[in-house]
Amino acid sequence: MLMVPQPRWRRMPTIQTVFSTTSPTQLGINYSNKKHSNQFRETHYPKISFPQAKQATTMCYRVVTHTLRCDVQPVMSDGVDLCVDPFAPPHQCRCFPNETIRPWLRCESHGCCMQTAKMVWCPDVEDCAEVVEMHRYHKAQSQPRCIWASELTNKFGFDLLDKMLSDPEWRQIPVLDELLFPDNGLPPLTSLAPQFLNALENLTTVGRLIADTQSSLLELEEDVKDRRTRHDVFHGEACERVLNEWECSFLRRIETGDVLIEQMRKALAKQIELLYASFKLVQRMALPDDGEEELDSLMVKALPVVGRDEEKE
């Protein structure tokens, strides 16, 4: 059985990351029953140091700060935990424009968002040709409660108005660059080596893909579970005695869903393997000069590609 090493985000006193060994067919993922079930359980992680890049050049970067009511933080996943992706733009929300926000601070994509931006310039601006954009997210202060809320609640016997006025859930999850650089975040006025930037881009891309795959997989599993429950209620044992699997419309959809779930689990296992490869590449960049040959061999190594008709292990 193929064993897939799996990284995990964790806030550590030094630049570290944690890996575990996971079976790609079982994934070692325990899904919770919560709606936001991207938080997974995992134990027994051997510690492996996460390096910084050896080379650095000056650069500028643009920091965009979003202060808003809705949680639109773009996230990435390692298959177990979530972290905020500061290099991705935020998701859109359905809030109407907030008239209390001044026009020059109002965000075009989010009605409840107050957006500010600042540039952090490098010493040699004339020679600098690279700008990295980063996003920061802060929860806006709660709106003042309606003075009629308690009266309406007592009159109608339910807390509907309180629910309408309450702020949506805001996830408290770590940020990627704070995990990589726990002391002061991403070093200012510093551009990491191009190879490191490429590895970091691969890392964030695969991390976003894992988060999307997990979300789709959970929705599919819930749909199959719901269809199986309805089948047992309406058909039950009588269906098994009278009809074959291909003759029952409920069972046909359930069987199709089970096949799709198995394919998505295999794809998720490959994505976690690619994420581990990105971590491995970044780690090798901290080797001394005598380790350059090993770094080159790792960079040209062909990574597995997920196919639709993948052979069973």
CSV table of C-alpha atoms in Angstrom, one decimal:
chain,number,residue,atom,x,y,z
A,1,MET,CA,0.0,0.0,0.0
A,2,LEU,CA,1.3,3.4,-1.0
A,3,MET,CA,2.1,5.7,2.0
A,4,VAL,CA,1.6,9.4,1.4
A,5,PRO,CA,3.4,11.9,3.6
A,6,GLN,CA,1.1,14.7,4.6
A,7,PRO,CA,2.0,18.2,5.8
A,8,ARG,CA,0.1,20.0,8.4
A,9,TRP,CA,-0.1,23.7,9.3
A,10,ARG,CA,0.8,24.4,12.9
A,11,ARG,CA,1.9,27.6,14.7
A,12,MET,CA,5.4,26.8,16.1
A,13,PRO,CA,8.1,28.9,17.9
A,14,THR,CA,10.5,28.3,15.0
A,15,ILE,CA,9.9,27.9,11.3
A,16,GLN,CA,8.6,24.4,11.2
A,17,THR,CA,6.0,22.2,9.6
A,18,VAL,CA,4.7,18.8,10.5
A,19,PHE,CA,4.1,15.8,8.4
A,20,SER,CA,2.2,12.6,8.9
A,21,THR,CA,2.0,9.3,7.0
A,22,THR,CA,-1.4,8.7,5.3
A,23,SER,CA,-2.9,6.0,3.1
A,24,PRO,CA,-4.1,7.5,-0.1
A,25,THR,CA,-7.2,5.2,-0.2
A,26,GLN,CA,-8.2,5.8,3.4
A,27,LEU,CA,-6.6,9.3,3.6
A,28,GLY,CA,-6.5,9.1,7.3
A,29,ILE,CA,-9.2,11.9,7.4
A,30,ASN,CA,-11.9,11.9,10.1
A,31,TYR,CA,-14.7,14.1,8.8
A,32,SER,CA,-16.7,15.9,11.4
A,33,ASN,CA,-20.5,16.3,11.3
A,34,LYS,CA,-20.3,20.1,11.4
A,35,LYS,CA,-21.3,22.1,8.4
A,36,HIS,CA,-17.9,23.7,8.2
A,37,SER,CA,-16.2,20.3,8.4
A,38,ASN,CA,-12.9,21.3,6.9
A,39,GLN,CA,-11.3,20.8,10.3
A,40,PHE,CA,-9.9,17.3,10.5
A,41,ARG,CA,-8.4,15.2,13.2
A,42,GLU,CA,-5.0,13.7,13.0
A,43,THR,CA,-2.3,12.7,15.5
A,44,HIS,CA,1.3,11.5,15.7
A,45,TYR,CA,3.3,14.0,13.6
A,46,PRO,CA,7.1,13.8,13.4
A,47,LYS,CA,8.6,17.3,13.3
A,48,ILE,CA,10.6,18.4,10.3
A,49,SER,CA,12.2,21.9,10.0
A,50,PHE,CA,10.9,24.3,7.4
A,51,PRO,CA,13.7,26.4,5.9
A,52,GLN,CA,14.0,30.0,4.7
A,53,ALA,CA,15.5,30.8,1.3
A,54,LYS,CA,19.2,31.3,1.0
A,55,GLN,CA,19.1,34.1,-1.5
A,56,ALA,CA,17.3,37.4,-1.2
A,57,THR,CA,16.9,40.6,-3.2
A,58,THR,CA,15.1,43.9,-2.7
A,59,MET,CA,11.4,44.2,-3.7
A,60,CYS,CA,8.2,46.1,-3.0
A,61,TYR,CA,4.9,44.7,-1.9
A,62,ARG,CA,1.4,46.0,-1.6
A,63,VAL,CA,-0.6,45.2,1.5
A,64,VAL,CA,-4.4,45.4,1.1
A,65,THR,CA,-6.3,45.3,4.4
A,66,HIS,CA,-10.0,44.3,4.4
A,67,THR,CA,-12.1,45.2,7.4
A,68,LEU,CA,-15.5,43.6,6.9
A,69,ARG,CA,-18.4,41.8,8.5
A,70,CYS,CA,-18.5,38.6,6.3
A,71,ASP,CA,-15.8,35.9,6.5
A,72,VAL,CA,-14.5,35.9,2.9
A,73,GLN,CA,-11.0,34.8,3.7
A,74,PRO,CA,-9.6,32.6,1.0
A,75,VAL,CA,-8.3,29.4,2.5
A,76,MET,CA,-6.0,26.5,1.6
A,77,SER,CA,-5.8,23.1,3.2
A,78,ASP,CA,-3.1,20.4,3.8
A,79,GLY,CA,-5.8,17.7,4.0
A,80,VAL,CA,-6.1,18.2,7.8
A,81,ASP,CA,-6.2,21.9,8.8
A,82,LEU,CA,-7.0,25.2,7.1
A,83,CYS,CA,-4.9,28.3,6.9
A,84,VAL,CA,-5.6,31.7,5.2
A,85,ASP,CA,-4.0,32.3,1.8
A,86,PRO,CA,-2.7,35.9,1.9
A,87,PHE,CA,-1.7,35.8,-1.8
A,88,ALA,CA,-5.2,35.1,-3.1
A,89,PRO,CA,-8.0,37.8,-3.5
A,90,PRO,CA,-11.0,37.4,-1.1
A,91,HIS,CA,-14.2,35.8,-2.1
A,92,GLN,CA,-17.3,37.9,-2.9
A,93,CYS,CA,-20.1,38.4,-0.4
A,94,ARG,CA,-23.8,39.2,-0.8
A,95,CYS,CA,-24.0,42.2,1.4
A,96,PHE,CA,-25.5,45.5,0.1
A,97,PRO,CA,-23.2,48.5,0.1
A,98,ASN,CA,-22.8,50.0,3.5
A,99,GLU,CA,-23.6,53.7,3.3
A,100,THR,CA,-21.7,54.4,6.5
A,101,ILE,CA,-18.4,53.6,4.8
A,102,ARG,CA,-16.8,56.5,3.0
A,103,PRO,CA,-16.7,56.2,-0.8
A,104,TRP,CA,-12.9,56.2,-1.0
A,105,LEU,CA,-12.7,53.4,1.5
A,106,ARG,CA,-15.6,51.3,0.1
A,107,CYS,CA,-14.8,48.0,-1.5
A,108,GLU,CA,-16.4,47.4,-4.9
A,109,SER,CA,-16.7,43.6,-4.4
A,110,HIS,CA,-17.9,43.6,-0.8
A,111,GLY,CA,-20.7,45.8,0.5
A,112,CYS,CA,-19.7,45.4,4.1
A,113,CYS,CA,-16.0,45.9,3.5
A,114,MET,CA,-13.8,48.9,4.2
A,115,GLN,CA,-10.6,48.5,2.2
A,116,THR,CA,-7.3,50.2,2.6
A,117,ALA,CA,-4.0,49.7,0.9
A,118,LYS,CA,-0.4,50.7,1.4
A,119,MET,CA,2.9,50.2,-0.4
A,120,VAL,CA,6.0,49.0,1.3
A,121,TRP,CA,8.8,50.3,-0.9
A,122,CYS,CA,12.3,48.8,-1.2
A,123,PRO,CA,15.4,51.1,-1.0
A,124,ASP,CA,16.1,50.9,-4.7
A,125,VAL,CA,12.7,51.7,-6.2
A,126,GLU,CA,14.1,52.6,-9.6
A,127,ASP,CA,15.7,49.2,-10.0
A,128,CYS,CA,12.8,47.2,-8.5
A,129,ALA,CA,10.6,45.5,-11.0
A,130,GLU,CA,8.6,43.2,-8.7
A,131,VAL,CA,5.6,43.9,-6.5
A,132,VAL,CA,3.9,41.2,-4.5
A,133,GLU,CA,0.3,41.9,-3.4
A,134,MET,CA,-0.9,40.5,0.0
A,135,HIS,CA,-4.3,40.6,1.6
A,136,ARG,CA,-5.0,41.0,5.3
A,137,TYR,CA,-8.5,40.4,6.9
A,138,HIS,CA,-10.0,41.9,10.0
A,139,LYS,CA,-13.5,41.4,11.4
A,140,ALA,CA,-15.5,44.6,11.6
A,141,GLN,CA,-16.9,45.7,14.9
A,142,SER,CA,-20.5,44.4,15.5
A,143,GLN,CA,-23.3,46.8,14.6
A,144,PRO,CA,-25.3,48.3,17.5
A,145,ARG,CA,-28.3,46.2,18.4
A,146,CYS,CA,-31.8,47.4,17.7
A,147,ILE,CA,-33.5,48.9,20.7
A,148,TRP,CA,-36.7,47.1,19.8
A,149,ALA,CA,-35.1,43.6,19.6
A,150,SER,CA,-36.0,42.5,23.2
A,151,GLU,CA,-39.6,43.8,22.8
A,152,LEU,CA,-40.1,42.0,19.5
A,153,THR,CA,-38.5,38.8,20.9
A,154,ASN,CA,-40.8,38.8,23.9
A,155,LYS,CA,-43.9,39.6,21.8
A,156,PHE,CA,-43.5,36.9,19.1
A,157,GLY,CA,-41.6,34.3,21.2
A,158,PHE,CA,-38.6,33.8,18.9
A,159,ASP,CA,-35.2,35.3,18.4
A,160,LEU,CA,-35.5,36.0,14.6
A,161,LEU,CA,-34.5,39.6,14.8
A,162,ASP,CA,-31.4,38.8,16.9
A,163,LYS,CA,-30.4,36.2,14.3
A,164,MET,CA,-30.8,38.8,11.5
A,165,LEU,CA,-28.7,41.3,13.4
A,166,SER,CA,-26.0,38.9,14.6
A,167,ASP,CA,-22.7,38.8,12.7
A,168,PRO,CA,-21.9,35.7,10.6
A,169,GLU,CA,-19.4,33.2,11.9
A,170,TRP,CA,-15.8,34.3,11.6
A,171,ARG,CA,-13.2,31.5,11.4
A,172,GLN,CA,-10.1,32.0,13.6
A,173,ILE,CA,-7.5,30.2,11.5
A,174,PRO,CA,-3.7,31.0,11.1
A,175,VAL,CA,-2.2,32.8,8.1
A,176,LEU,CA,0.2,31.1,5.8
A,177,ASP,CA,3.0,33.6,5.9
A,178,GLU,CA,2.8,33.8,9.7
A,179,LEU,CA,3.3,30.1,9.8
A,180,LEU,CA,6.3,30.2,7.5
A,181,PHE,CA,7.7,33.2,9.4
A,182,PRO,CA,6.3,33.1,12.9
A,183,ASP,CA,8.4,36.0,14.3
A,184,ASN,CA,7.4,39.0,12.2
A,185,GLY,CA,5.5,37.5,9.2
A,186,LEU,CA,6.9,37.8,5.7
A,187,PRO,CA,10.2,39.7,5.9
A,188,PRO,CA,9.7,43.3,4.6
A,189,LEU,CA,11.7,44.6,1.7
A,190,THR,CA,12.8,41.1,0.8
A,191,SER,CA,12.2,39.0,-2.3
A,192,LEU,CA,12.9,35.3,-1.8
A,193,ALA,CA,14.8,33.4,-4.4
A,194,PRO,CA,12.9,32.8,-7.7
A,195,GLN,CA,12.9,29.0,-7.2
A,196,PHE,CA,11.5,29.5,-3.7
A,197,LEU,CA,8.7,31.8,-5.1
A,198,ASN,CA,7.8,29.1,-7.6
A,199,ALA,CA,7.7,26.5,-5.0
A,200,LEU,CA,5.5,28.7,-2.8
A,201,GLU,CA,3.2,29.4,-5.7
A,202,ASN,CA,2.9,25.6,-6.3
A,203,LEU,CA,2.2,25.1,-2.6
A,204,THR,CA,-0.6,27.7,-2.5
A,205,THR,CA,-2.1,26.5,-5.7
A,206,VAL,CA,-2.3,22.9,-4.6
A,207,GLY,CA,-3.5,23.9,-1.1
A,208,ARG,CA,-6.4,25.8,-2.7
A,209,LEU,CA,-7.2,22.8,-4.8
A,210,ILE,CA,-7.2,20.5,-1.8
A,211,ALA,CA,-9.7,22.8,0.0
A,212,ASP,CA,-12.0,22.9,-3.0
A,213,THR,CA,-11.8,19.1,-3.4
A,214,GLN,CA,-12.6,18.5,0.2
A,215,SER,CA,-15.6,20.8,0.1
A,216,SER,CA,-17.0,19.1,-3.0
A,217,LEU,CA,-16.3,15.7,-1.5
A,218,LEU,CA,-18.2,16.5,1.6
A,219,GLU,CA,-21.2,17.8,-0.4
A,220,LEU,CA,-21.2,14.6,-2.5
A,221,GLU,CA,-21.0,12.4,0.6
A,222,GLU,CA,-23.9,14.3,2.2
A,223,ASP,CA,-26.0,13.9,-1.0
A,224,VAL,CA,-25.3,10.2,-1.3
A,225,LYS,CA,-26.2,9.7,2.4
A,226,ASP,CA,-29.4,11.6,2.0
A,227,ARG,CA,-30.4,9.6,-1.1
A,228,ARG,CA,-29.6,6.3,0.7
A,229,THR,CA,-31.8,7.4,3.7
A,230,ARG,CA,-34.7,8.3,1.4
A,231,HIS,CA,-34.3,4.9,-0.4
A,232,ASP,CA,-34.5,3.0,2.8
A,233,VAL,CA,-37.6,4.9,3.9
A,234,PHE,CA,-39.6,4.6,0.6
A,235,HIS,CA,-38.3,1.2,-0.7
A,236,GLY,CA,-36.4,-0.6,2.1
A,237,GLU,CA,-36.1,-4.4,1.9
A,238,ALA,CA,-39.0,-4.6,-0.5
A,239,CYS,CA,-36.8,-3.0,-3.2
A,240,GLU,CA,-34.0,-5.5,-2.7
A,241,ARG,CA,-36.4,-8.5,-3.1
A,242,VAL,CA,-38.2,-7.2,-6.2
A,243,LEU,CA,-35.8,-4.9,-8.1
A,244,ASN,CA,-32.2,-5.2,-9.1
A,245,GLU,CA,-29.7,-2.4,-8.5
A,246,TRP,CA,-29.9,-1.1,-12.1
A,247,GLU,CA,-33.8,-1.2,-12.0
A,248,CYS,CA,-34.1,1.2,-9.1
A,249,SER,CA,-33.5,4.9,-9.8
A,250,PHE,CA,-32.5,5.6,-6.2
A,251,LEU,CA,-29.9,2.8,-6.2
A,252,ARG,CA,-28.5,3.9,-9.6
A,253,ARG,CA,-27.8,7.4,-8.3
A,254,ILE,CA,-26.4,6.0,-5.1
A,255,GLU,CA,-24.0,3.7,-7.0
A,256,THR,CA,-22.9,6.5,-9.3
A,257,GLY,CA,-22.3,8.7,-6.2
A,258,ASP,CA,-20.2,6.0,-4.6
A,259,VAL,CA,-18.0,5.7,-7.7
A,260,LEU,CA,-17.5,9.5,-7.8
A,261,ILE,CA,-16.6,9.6,-4.1
A,262,GLU,CA,-13.9,6.9,-4.6
A,263,GLN,CA,-12.5,8.9,-7.6
A,264,MET,CA,-12.4,12.1,-5.6
A,265,ARG,CA,-10.7,10.4,-2.7
A,266,LYS,CA,-7.9,9.2,-5.1
A,267,ALA,CA,-7.6,12.6,-6.6
A,268,LEU,CA,-7.4,14.1,-3.1
A,269,ALA,CA,-4.6,11.7,-2.2
A,270,LYS,CA,-2.6,12.7,-5.2
A,271,GLN,CA,-3.1,16.4,-4.4
A,272,ILE,CA,-1.8,15.9,-0.9
A,273,GLU,CA,1.2,14.1,-2.4
A,274,LEU,CA,1.9,17.1,-4.6
A,275,LEU,CA,1.6,19.4,-1.6
A,276,TYR,CA,4.2,17.3,0.2
A,277,ALA,CA,6.5,17.6,-2.9
A,278,SER,CA,6.2,21.4,-2.7
A,279,PHE,CA,7.2,21.3,0.9
A,280,LYS,CA,10.0,19.0,0.1
A,281,LEU,CA,11.3,21.3,-2.6
A,282,VAL,CA,11.3,24.3,-0.3
A,283,GLN,CA,13.1,22.3,2.4
A,284,ARG,CA,15.9,21.3,0.0
A,285,MET,CA,16.5,25.0,-0.8
A,286,ALA,CA,18.0,25.5,2.6
A,287,LEU,CA,20.7,22.9,2.0
A,288,PRO,CA,24.4,24.0,1.7
A,289,ASP,CA,26.1,24.2,-1.7
A,290,ASP,CA,27.0,20.6,-1.7
A,291,GLY,CA,23.3,19.7,-1.8
A,292,GLU,CA,22.6,21.5,-5.1
A,293,GLU,CA,22.7,18.3,-7.1
A,294,GLU,CA,20.0,16.8,-4.9
A,295,LEU,CA,17.9,20.0,-5.3
A,296,ASP,CA,18.2,19.9,-9.1
A,297,SER,CA,17.2,16.2,-9.2
A,298,LEU,CA,14.2,17.1,-7.1
A,299,MET,CA,13.1,20.0,-9.3
A,300,VAL,CA,13.1,17.9,-12.5
A,301,LYS,CA,11.4,15.0,-10.9
A,302,ALA,CA,8.1,14.1,-12.7
A,303,LEU,CA,5.2,14.4,-10.3
A,304,PRO,CA,2.2,12.1,-10.6
A,305,VAL,CA,-0.8,13.3,-12.7
A,306,VAL,CA,-4.3,12.4,-11.7
A,307,GLY,CA,-6.1,10.5,-14.4
A,308,ARG,CA,-9.8,9.7,-14.6
A,309,ASP,CA,-9.1,6.0,-15.3
A,310,GLU,CA,-6.5,5.4,-12.6
A,311,GLU,CA,-5.5,1.8,-12.0
A,312,LYS,CA,-6.5,0.4,-8.6
A,313,GLU,CA,-3.6,0.0,-6.2
